[in-house]
Amino acid sequence: MKKIPIILDGDPGHDDAIAWVLAAASPELDIRAITSSCGNQTIEKTTYNAQRICTLLHLCVPVAKGRVRPLVSEPMNAPSVHGESGLDGPILPEPDFDLEEMDAVTLMEKIIRKSDEPITIVSTGPLTNVAALLLAHPELKSKIAHISFMGGGVQYGNWTPAAEFNILVDPEAADVVFRSGIPITMAGLDVTEKALIFPEDFERIRTLDNPVAAIVAEWLEFFYLFHRNLGYKGAPLHDAVAVAVLVKPELMESQELFVQVETIGDFCKGATVADFRSILKVSPNAKVLMGIDRQGFVDLLVERIAKYGKERRT
Ligand code: BDR
Ligand code: CA
């Protein structure tokens, strides 16, 4: 099987962490590097979380720290969703490896430059690092096959009525990505709020009875607390959709659309505005995911988490 070479960029984060669990257990993917972004928590915390996740999963790939703050906007975090650590809940192993000395953008640049085949970037946090890479090294665009990211929503937001968290944190970065000309898959709220993991699914994962499954079940419990109080029937596993679309694209429904990011505005900063009616008469710049086979998504997660057998050290 030909593997898709990917770089995982994210701000873990419970759903980022589970997205990486899925990626690391998927033979369709070849993880070349991991980079942290600031979003759910400060870059120090998300980087530490990235290291702890890699240690838990025995994922031996280079890991580098991302940019300290968004390109232009003031930093903001989401402790109400992910806790003070950015990944509250179960106790995780301490990192058993060192970070790369180079920063995230330099690591991405090196991996992409030296690769014989174009790399796919999977971003599950604000797009700060990705945009910084494209601005600093536009010559590498042809070596980026695809950017699959969680962010936005063409119908509604979750942090403001119009904006989803990852895009709101760094709208200028998202704008750079949408204008890049690189093939984009947008896993926004339109699909990720349908990617619900119900409490009975947590139990299905827990009964897999391996150390990673036990931690994933606890992450889901923690992540669901915030959402249950808002009336959700399950935990929307946003970030894992940006990975699942690479592993099993047949689970998704999508629409090709021209999408622009609102970077200013009193009410709509961070909105991803889609031209559903082709009013602008320009070609689509994004594959926007709109629907998901929820049961198929859960089955995929369960199948892949089951691979973390007891022989793996935690
Ligand atoms: C996004 O915001 C973060 O809290 C999650 O990790 C996800 O990437 C959902 O809006
Ligand atoms: Ca995230």
Coordinates of C-alpha atoms and ligand atoms in Angstrom, one line a residue:
M1 CA 0.0 0.0 0.0
K2 CA 1.3 3.4 -0.9
K3 CA 1.3 5.5 2.3
I4 CA 0.5 9.2 2.4
P5 CA 3.4 11.1 3.9
I6 CA 2.1 13.6 6.4
I7 CA 3.1 16.2 8.9
L8 CA 0.8 16.6 11.9
D9 CA 0.4 20.2 13.2
G10 CA -1.9 20.8 16.1
D11 CA -2.5 22.2 19.6
P12 CA -3.3 19.2 21.7
G13 CA -6.1 19.3 23.0
H14 CA -8.2 16.2 23.5
D15 CA -9.5 15.9 20.0
D16 CA -6.0 16.6 18.5
A17 CA -4.6 13.9 20.7
I18 CA -7.3 11.4 19.5
A19 CA -6.6 12.5 15.9
W20 CA -3.0 11.6 16.4
V21 CA -3.9 8.3 18.0
L22 CA -5.9 7.5 14.8
A23 CA -3.1 8.7 12.5
A24 CA -0.4 6.7 14.3
A25 CA -2.4 3.5 14.1
S26 CA -3.3 4.0 10.4
P27 CA -1.1 2.1 7.9
E28 CA -2.3 4.4 5.2
L29 CA -0.3 7.3 6.7
D30 CA 3.4 7.9 7.1
I31 CA 3.9 10.5 9.8
R32 CA 7.1 12.4 9.0
A33 CA 7.0 15.0 11.8
I34 CA 4.8 16.6 14.5
T35 CA 4.6 20.3 15.1
S36 CA 2.8 22.1 17.9
S37 CA 0.7 25.2 17.5
C38 CA -0.7 27.6 20.1
G39 CA -4.5 27.6 20.4
N40 CA -6.1 25.4 23.0
Q41 CA -3.3 26.5 25.4
T42 CA 0.0 28.3 25.2
I43 CA 2.7 26.9 23.0
E44 CA 4.6 25.7 26.0
K45 CA 1.7 23.6 27.2
T46 CA 0.6 22.3 23.8
T47 CA 4.2 21.3 23.0
Y48 CA 4.6 19.5 26.3
N49 CA 1.3 17.7 25.5
A50 CA 2.5 16.8 22.0
Q51 CA 5.6 15.2 23.6
R52 CA 3.5 13.3 26.2
I53 CA 1.2 12.0 23.5
C54 CA 4.2 10.8 21.3
T55 CA 5.7 9.1 24.4
L56 CA 2.3 7.4 25.2
L57 CA 2.0 6.2 21.6
H58 CA 5.7 5.3 21.1
L59 CA 5.6 7.5 18.1
C60 CA 9.3 8.2 17.2
V61 CA 9.2 11.1 14.8
P62 CA 10.8 14.6 15.1
V63 CA 8.7 17.0 17.2
A64 CA 9.2 20.8 17.1
K65 CA 7.7 23.7 18.9
G66 CA 5.5 26.1 16.9
R67 CA 5.1 29.8 16.8
V68 CA 4.5 31.5 20.2
R69 CA 1.5 33.6 19.0
P70 CA -0.8 34.1 16.0
L71 CA 0.5 36.1 13.0
V72 CA -1.4 39.3 13.8
S73 CA -4.2 38.7 16.3
E74 CA -3.9 38.6 20.1
P75 CA -3.4 35.1 21.5
M76 CA -6.4 33.3 23.0
N77 CA -6.8 29.9 24.6
A78 CA -9.6 27.5 25.4
P79 CA -9.1 26.3 29.1
S80 CA -12.9 26.0 29.4
V81 CA -12.8 23.1 26.9
H82 CA -9.5 21.4 27.5
G83 CA -8.5 22.5 31.0
E84 CA -5.5 24.4 32.4
S85 CA -3.0 21.9 31.0
G86 CA -4.7 21.9 27.6
L87 CA -5.1 18.1 28.0
D88 CA -6.7 17.7 31.5
G89 CA -7.9 14.2 32.6
P90 CA -5.8 11.0 32.7
I91 CA -2.2 11.0 33.9
L92 CA 0.2 10.8 30.9
P93 CA 3.8 9.6 30.8
E94 CA 6.5 12.2 31.0
P95 CA 8.3 12.9 27.7
D96 CA 11.0 10.4 27.0
F97 CA 12.7 12.3 24.2
D98 CA 13.9 15.8 23.4
L99 CA 12.3 18.3 21.1
E100 CA 14.1 19.3 17.9
E101 CA 16.2 22.3 18.4
M102 CA 14.8 23.9 15.2
D103 CA 11.3 25.5 15.3
A104 CA 8.2 24.0 13.7
V105 CA 8.4 26.0 10.5
T106 CA 12.1 25.1 10.0
L107 CA 11.3 21.4 10.6
M108 CA 8.4 21.5 8.2
E109 CA 10.6 23.2 5.6
K110 CA 13.3 20.6 6.0
I111 CA 10.9 17.6 5.8
I112 CA 9.1 19.0 2.7
R113 CA 12.3 20.0 0.9
K114 CA 14.0 16.7 1.3
S115 CA 11.0 14.5 0.5
D116 CA 10.9 12.8 -2.9
E117 CA 7.1 13.0 -2.9
P118 CA 4.8 15.9 -2.0
I119 CA 3.8 16.0 1.7
T120 CA 0.3 16.4 3.1
I121 CA -0.1 18.7 6.1
V122 CA -2.8 17.8 8.6
S123 CA -3.5 20.8 10.8
T124 CA -5.8 20.5 13.8
G125 CA -5.2 23.9 15.5
P126 CA -4.8 27.5 14.3
L127 CA -3.0 27.6 11.0
T128 CA -0.2 29.9 12.2
N129 CA 2.7 27.5 11.5
V130 CA 1.4 26.5 8.1
A131 CA 0.9 30.1 7.0
A132 CA 4.3 31.1 8.3
L133 CA 5.8 28.3 6.3
L134 CA 4.0 29.4 3.1
L135 CA 4.9 33.0 3.6
A136 CA 8.6 32.2 4.3
H137 CA 9.0 29.5 1.6
P138 CA 6.5 30.0 -1.2
E139 CA 8.7 27.9 -3.5
L140 CA 7.7 24.8 -1.4
K141 CA 4.0 25.1 -2.4
S142 CA 4.4 22.6 -5.3
K143 CA 5.9 20.1 -2.8
I144 CA 2.8 20.3 -0.6
A145 CA 0.2 17.8 -2.0
H146 CA -2.7 18.8 0.2
I147 CA -3.6 20.6 3.4
S148 CA -6.3 18.8 5.4
F149 CA -7.4 20.9 8.4
M150 CA -10.0 21.2 11.1
G151 CA -11.3 24.7 11.2
G152 CA -14.1 27.0 10.2
G153 CA -17.7 26.2 9.3
V154 CA -19.7 27.5 6.3
Q155 CA -23.0 27.7 8.3
Y156 CA -22.1 28.8 11.8
G157 CA -19.4 29.2 14.4
N158 CA -18.7 27.8 17.9
W159 CA -16.7 30.6 19.5
T160 CA -18.8 33.4 18.1
P161 CA -22.0 33.1 16.1
A162 CA -19.9 33.4 12.9
A163 CA -16.5 31.9 13.8
E164 CA -15.0 28.6 14.7
F165 CA -12.2 28.6 17.3
N166 CA -9.2 27.6 15.2
I167 CA -9.9 30.2 12.5
L168 CA -10.8 32.9 15.0
V169 CA -7.5 32.5 16.8
D170 CA -5.5 33.2 13.7
P171 CA -7.7 34.4 10.8
E172 CA -4.8 36.0 8.9
A173 CA -3.1 32.6 8.9
A174 CA -6.2 30.9 7.6
D175 CA -6.5 33.6 4.9
V176 CA -3.0 32.8 3.7
V177 CA -3.9 29.1 3.5
F178 CA -7.1 29.6 1.6
R179 CA -5.4 31.9 -0.9
S180 CA -2.4 29.5 -1.3
G181 CA -3.6 27.6 -4.3
I182 CA -2.7 24.3 -2.6
P183 CA -5.5 21.7 -2.5
I184 CA -7.4 22.1 0.7
T185 CA -9.8 19.9 2.6
M186 CA -11.8 21.8 5.2
A187 CA -13.1 19.7 8.1
G188 CA -15.2 22.4 9.6
L189 CA -18.1 22.4 12.1
D190 CA -20.5 21.4 9.2
V191 CA -19.0 17.9 9.4
T192 CA -17.3 17.8 12.8
E193 CA -20.4 18.5 14.8
K194 CA -21.9 15.4 13.2
A195 CA -18.8 13.4 14.2
L196 CA -20.3 12.7 17.6
I197 CA -18.9 10.1 19.9
F198 CA -21.7 8.9 22.2
P199 CA -21.1 7.8 25.8
E200 CA -21.8 4.2 24.7
D201 CA -19.0 4.5 22.2
F202 CA -16.6 5.6 25.0
E203 CA -17.5 2.3 26.7
R204 CA -16.8 0.4 23.4
I205 CA -13.4 2.0 23.3
R206 CA -12.7 1.3 27.0
T207 CA -13.5 -2.4 26.7
L208 CA -10.7 -2.7 24.0
D209 CA -8.7 -3.1 27.2
N210 CA -5.4 -1.7 26.1
P211 CA -3.6 1.3 27.8
V212 CA -4.1 3.7 24.9
A213 CA -7.8 2.8 24.7
A214 CA -8.2 3.5 28.4
I215 CA -6.7 6.9 28.0
V216 CA -8.7 7.7 24.9
A217 CA -11.9 6.8 26.8
E218 CA -10.9 9.2 29.6
W219 CA -10.1 11.9 27.2
L220 CA -13.5 11.5 25.6
E221 CA -15.1 11.7 29.1
F222 CA -13.3 14.9 29.9
F223 CA -14.0 16.5 26.5
Y224 CA -17.7 15.5 26.7
L225 CA -18.2 17.3 30.0
F226 CA -17.9 20.7 28.4
H227 CA -20.2 19.7 25.5
R228 CA -22.8 17.9 27.6
N229 CA -23.4 21.2 29.4
L230 CA -24.1 22.8 26.1
G231 CA -26.7 20.1 25.2
Y232 CA -24.6 17.9 22.9
K233 CA -25.5 14.2 22.9
G234 CA -21.9 13.2 22.4
A235 CA -18.4 14.6 22.1
P236 CA -17.8 16.2 18.7
L237 CA -14.5 14.7 17.7
H238 CA -13.6 17.6 15.4
D239 CA -9.9 17.1 14.8
A240 CA -10.0 13.4 14.1
V241 CA -12.2 14.1 11.0
A242 CA -9.2 15.9 9.3
V243 CA -7.3 12.6 9.7
A244 CA -10.2 10.2 8.9
V245 CA -10.8 11.9 5.5
L246 CA -7.3 10.8 4.5
V247 CA -7.7 7.3 5.8
K248 CA -11.3 6.6 4.7
P249 CA -12.5 9.4 2.4
E250 CA -15.6 7.3 1.5
L251 CA -17.0 8.2 5.0
M252 CA -17.4 11.8 4.0
E253 CA -19.8 13.9 1.9
S254 CA -18.2 17.1 0.5
Q255 CA -18.8 20.1 -1.7
E256 CA -16.3 22.1 -3.7
L257 CA -16.6 25.7 -2.8
F258 CA -14.8 29.0 -2.9
V259 CA -14.2 30.1 0.7
Q260 CA -12.9 33.4 2.0
V261 CA -11.9 34.2 5.6
E262 CA -13.2 37.4 7.2
T263 CA -10.2 38.9 9.0
I264 CA -11.9 42.1 10.2
G265 CA -15.4 43.0 11.2
D266 CA -17.4 43.7 14.3
F267 CA -19.4 40.5 14.2
C268 CA -17.8 38.1 11.7
K269 CA -14.1 38.1 12.3
G270 CA -12.8 34.6 11.7
A271 CA -15.9 33.5 9.6
T272 CA -15.3 31.2 6.7
V273 CA -17.6 32.6 4.0
A274 CA -18.5 30.2 1.2
D275 CA -19.8 31.3 -2.2
F276 CA -22.6 28.7 -2.4
R277 CA -24.2 30.4 -5.4
S278 CA -21.0 31.1 -7.4
I279 CA -21.8 34.8 -7.2
L280 CA -18.1 35.6 -7.5
K281 CA -17.6 33.4 -10.6
V282 CA -14.3 32.0 -9.4
S283 CA -13.2 28.4 -9.1
P284 CA -13.6 26.6 -5.8
N285 CA -10.5 26.7 -3.5
A286 CA -11.6 24.1 -1.0
K287 CA -13.2 20.7 -0.6
V288 CA -15.6 21.5 2.3
L289 CA -16.7 18.4 4.2
M290 CA -20.4 18.6 4.9
G291 CA -21.4 15.1 6.1
I292 CA -20.0 11.9 7.7
D293 CA -21.0 8.3 8.2
R294 CA -20.9 8.6 12.0
Q295 CA -21.1 4.9 12.7
G296 CA -18.4 4.2 10.1
F297 CA -16.2 6.9 11.8
V298 CA -16.7 5.4 15.2
D299 CA -16.0 1.9 13.8
L300 CA -12.8 3.2 12.2
L301 CA -11.6 4.7 15.5
V302 CA -12.4 1.5 17.4
E303 CA -10.6 -0.7 14.9
R304 CA -7.5 1.5 14.9
I305 CA -7.4 2.0 18.7
A306 CA -7.6 -1.8 19.1
K307 CA -4.2 -2.0 17.5
Y308 CA -2.5 -0.5 20.5
G309 CA -2.0 -3.9 22.1
K310 CA -0.9 -4.5 25.7
E311 CA 2.6 -5.3 24.6
R312 CA 3.1 -1.5 24.0
R313 CA 4.8 0.2 26.9
T314 CA 3.0 3.2 28.4
Ligands
BDR1 C1 -11.4 23.1 17.5 O1 -11.1 23.9 18.6 C2 -10.3 23.2 19.6 O2 -10.8 23.4 20.9 C3 -10.4 21.8 19.2 O3 -9.1 21.1 19.5 C4 -10.6 21.8 17.7 O4 -9.4 21.8 17.0 C5 -12.9 23.0 17.4 O5 -13.5 24.2 17.2
CA2 CA -7.3 21.3 18.0

